[in-house]
Amino acid sequence: MARLHFIILIFSSIFAISSSSFIRPPHPFDPLTRTELKLVRNVIKKTYPVGPKYNFTFQYVGLNEPDKSLVLSWHSSPDQNVKPPPRQAFIIARDSGKTREIVVDFSSRAIISDKIHVGKGNPMLTIDEQEAATELVHKFKPFRDSIRRRGLKLSEVVVTSSTMGWFGETKTERLIKTIPFYLNGSVNTYLRPIEGLTIIVNLDKMKVTKFKDRFTSPLPKANGTEFRFSKLNPPFGPALRNAVLFQPNGPGFKIEGHIVRWANWEFHMSFDVRAGLVISLASIFDMDMNKYRQVLYKGHVSEIFVPYMDPSADWYFITYLDCGEFGCGQSAVSLEPYNDCPAGAAFMDGIFAGQYGTPTKISNVMCIFEKHAGDIMWRHTEVEVPGLEITEVRPDVSLVARMVTTVGNYDYIIDYEFKPSGSIKMEVGLTGVLEVKPVEYVHTSEIKEDDIHGTLIADNTVGVNHDHFVTFRLDLDIDGTNNSFVRTELVTKAPKSVNTPRKSYWTTKQKTAKTEAEARVKLGLNVEEFVVVNADRRTKHGNEVGYRLFPGPVSGTLLTQDDYPQIRAAFTNYNMWITPYNKSEMWTSGLYTDRSQGDDTLAVWSQRNREIEKKDIVMWYTVGFHHVPCQEDFPTMPTLSSGFELRPANFFEQNPVLKVKPIKLTTTPCCTCTNG
Amino acid sequence: MARLHFIILIFSSIFAISSSSFIRPPHPFDPLTRTELKLVRNVIKKTYPVGPKYNFTFQYVGLNEPDKSLVLSWHSSPDQNVKPPPRQAFIIARDSGKTREIVVDFSSRAIISDKIHVGKGNPMLTIDEQEAATELVHKFKPFRDSIRRRGLKLSEVVVTSSTMGWFGETKTERLIKTIPFYLNGSVNTYLRPIEGLTIIVNLDKMKVTKFKDRFTSPLPKANGTEFRFSKLNPPFGPALRNAVLFQPNGPGFKIEGHIVRWANWEFHMSFDVRAGLVISLASIFDMDMNKYRQVLYKGHVSEIFVPYMDPSADWYFITYLDCGEFGCGQSAVSLEPYNDCPAGAAFMDGIFAGQYGTPTKISNVMCIFEKHAGDIMWRHTEVEVPGLEITEVRPDVSLVARMVTTVGNYDYIIDYEFKPSGSIKMEVGLTGVLEVKPVEYVHTSEIKEDDIHGTLIADNTVGVNHDHFVTFRLDLDIDGTNNSFVRTELVTKAPKSVNTPRKSYWTTKQKTAKTEAEARVKLGLNVEEFVVVNADRRTKHGNEVGYRLFPGPVSGTLLTQDDYPQIRAAFTNYNMWITPYNKSEMWTSGLYTDRSQGDDTLAVWSQRNREIEKKDIVMWYTVGFHHVPCQEDFPTMPTLSSGFELRPANFFEQNPVLKVKPIKLTTTPCCTCTNG
């Protein structure tokens, strides 16, 4: 045990030292530290009453996005000796029924901006207020009566909070719906919903404002919902052997503060309570040019839209916008060494402000590890050269930055995989537990309705049809900020020459998108390639320097444009969008997502149809899943993955991994097994 | 070094012992052994003159596909004590200008069938005849004159063979075109083509039948084409650290002859000179039912279609059907331990018959290894249960069976990845070297043509636009042979009830394909799911037992239907097809692919529009790539991957990996570094 643990400990301590000792000033993208969060609270406390007794709550506290030009001039200066941008916090607070936007400056230790949000939508929900609301419901007499009337034990009832969306209401107070579940013999909460109750809580007033007991429904059995190894009965299996990656020279990455350096990559890795894992200033070292070249200024999940496909009273509103409503960072979980991330992984904590401004830690909320999957980086066997048989192979290795966000029942695994070849792969894994609906049936032959809106996956249990749309915001800076988006259509042609027996071939038709409208993409309609190019740079052979998007499997929205959830999530109307960089356009579902009305989404911003040619542009890409559940998804779901790849296309002059050394096992381990 | 090598040696020797000692009769799917190949030669020699002096050549020798019903009754019998099907070889021979199909039976040691092929198309080319043809050209005086006229050294010229397709000719003799390349300072043959020569060789007559020196063109420089580590100059990089997977209890797979057992999977792994790696009788152990259940009767690559998109004289015919013309097994390469397959991999050799029937070995032509990529099999963090915070995670492990086939310039990595969850992922990786065209340009600004049919990737070098279509034949037997193909469309609906504020949702519309026509799929036209179900079996909840196809990124053909290459490769007209099982329908491009005319392709078989409901059915799926080259693809190309997944859908009653034990590192290695 000792040695492997030792390696991990070294890394943890490197991180701990550099992030807390402040030997040098923080990186402009460093997340707010515990000290800074405390400072925010103290600064605000001078102006507003803060604490459980007062009507002032911190709904979001994060780094105030530093001015991009200042970050870039700092980053590109030799030894980064140019002054970094001023370090500030951005706070969204709820103050006596109003939403307040506050900027706190750390050097002056003062509020430098403070205004009331007058538009639509509400801020992210805090964990504290959701807990308070569900506790309130638990004690609410009519609710207790309803539970008793069902013959259920109150002590076994868990109440959870659900956002309620917007369905044309003119008043959109901070209301949530709460949904009760019945544990009694299960710890797999979400598999045992108690249906038929409408319970609405006003979060500002912290009062139940509506309660209706509409009907009773059967309860899915607790049988088979167990998922804890310690409580399951044998036989166990299938049996898998342990494996440990041994690195004779230690892992190849170095972490300094939040900066990760590995192979030819360098990037900054941060945590935001809304987005979760944020990658910034990712650059790749070009051996020919002997310098780092920019690729990704900032990349993160901007929203996860999860509409369910049952229009009935208990379900129609379940159309979550997870990051904007619940916080994909706030919902992120501590990763388990060896299981969530393999041996050799390094971990980083996440710190965010609780409802009253107090720092809260999620330990090991992100991890970084080398992936040795057995893939081949490149190879060729050449047999045509007389007297020689040449085989050159390089095994692939990549670096993965991971977070897992568990928004209620679903666990989303978000991976950024950096390859020495210059590729960045974004991968989304879905696992966790389904949202289910109780029914009276145990067999499909008993089903009376036309449509049960899902699959009968267990006794009295329908796994309800739904979608997942994970929208990434990728502020690409391909070798600088002066970028264009080129769509290359592959077009079938008839040969002009009469001297060929071929009747057809395809050729490329390039078009640079001039405005946002020209860059909205529904994948699959045309055969197209998509490249972000640098308008200032060409290779020595004259090709535009670029990065190409390789889409993964495609799923788009099937909701109608006039449906309320779709209006709010209109950013899923296309699979891909390009916008000009705008500091305020970070959250595709709008800054205020809870009960939003769709007036501040990517789709609205894009309607301005701004110019995007030779500009600093941002790519928005949505990874989509349509999910018709199956029995294998019960009681927990084997991971289903999808994603996409960004890959250099004429960015380098040649194969950037041509000169990677092959693996020669000159130094090999001698391993023995010991009981740890 | 010792220990890791030791593990591999153990495996190699297990394999060697069991495959050569014949303690028990061969598995019906075992490839022909060296002994059997010798027997084939001896049996045929009794009837036909065999050897370099005679006009009789072995073009294909493989296992004669055993009768499926006999295999299944043998396989399903207790201890497999039912008699296996008769073991036979299928031989395609060229006999004095005719193509002969011969079946040799091993128990009677006799030819039991012998007929002359009267249809169109020619058999696979042998390596020997291609070598003879290119040597012939090298000595051909007009060719030597042409080379000299260009001022080139003959000793530095390599001649390669190219199939020439079919472009409406009525006579389709066994002609090939040969293409010369100029090494002079390079070993990267394919990057230095000598253009302007048309050289046709008749393989049966072994004569140059056409020679034309049409024009001279510039020669791409040798500079920068080197790809051997030993010949490259520093600086090397990016630097990657070695890593070795250490398994305290050894690898989890067991190989007995050609049967691989790992976790809950069991399958047979074989080698065919045309297909390469063949997976057979893949079954998964169902813990609830306490038995193995069938999934895949047989799966392999059936064809790789690679049309280039330059209609000019030197290029129009380059529309390879790699497996049918060159043999994807015959072109498969020896895999390099540690580089092509990671430490811990086990290897199998491939043996095939040379042109005169003599056994030829490709050592280490296939490998099997456990993939510990750091993925998560399933997880859930449950925070709603009072007093408990539950996190259950299982890291994913899978088993990969791999081959690499290098058909000239391109290296195709073909992986079958088996997951404990029941998934099988088919992945195709493209790497190797581009086919390029010499041009006078070194910079895009110099280009005069409308269309250079590719990208200027190096001095005087255009990487020509092309496609890759890798078609898999997957004879799925989902829990038995009585299967149907269900297409489930996701359809947007308006809610009927007035009691919902939702304006839309989607629901599923299932349709079971009754005939082949109903099962031809162009992906992307509709939002659809595709499941192969067993018509006899339902889960205890009444769902149809099935396996679902998850397509990967989609690319279809862009050639017109009337273009000759497309007629021959009409199996790419759709991304997916279903046919009823037919022993004779194994090769999607027809049994005789060289110079074929498209009369024996999947597209033609499918026109019979046979019934496929409740039948033994076969799925054909094509992984496609459109490839517009970029400079990173020079001088070797970083692997580009695509694939698809087959995943159980109501095959199991519940999550089949729920009861996998979590990793507890109770036994951990203590590793030290020693010089090997």
Short mmCIF file of C-alpha atoms in Angstrom, two decimals, chain B residues 1-17 338 344-347:
data_model
loop_
_atom_site.label_atom_id
_atom_site.label_comp_id
_atom_site.label_asym_id
_atom_site.label_seq_id
_atom_site.Cartn_x
_atom_site.Cartn_y
_atom_site.Cartn_z
CA MET B 1 11.86 -7.27 -16.95
CA ALA B 2 11.68 -10.82 -15.80
CA ARG B 3 8.36 -10.92 -14.12
CA LEU B 4 6.18 -9.18 -16.66
CA HIS B 5 7.68 -11.14 -19.46
CA PHE B 6 7.11 -14.22 -17.46
CA ILE B 7 3.37 -13.62 -17.30
CA ILE B 8 3.18 -13.16 -21.02
CA LEU B 9 5.25 -16.24 -21.59
CA ILE B 10 2.93 -18.30 -19.47
CA PHE B 11 0.06 -17.20 -21.65
CA SER B 12 1.86 -17.79 -24.87
CA SER B 13 2.75 -21.25 -23.75
CA ILE B 14 -0.77 -22.08 -22.62
CA PHE B 15 -1.93 -21.12 -26.03
CA ALA B 16 0.84 -22.94 -27.80
CA ILE B 17 0.22 -26.14 -25.88
CA TYR B 338 3.90 -2.98 -25.22
CA GLY B 344 -0.24 -8.05 -20.03
CA ALA B 345 -1.67 -8.70 -23.47
CA ALA B 346 -1.81 -12.23 -24.83
CA PHE B 347 -1.15 -12.83 -28.48
#
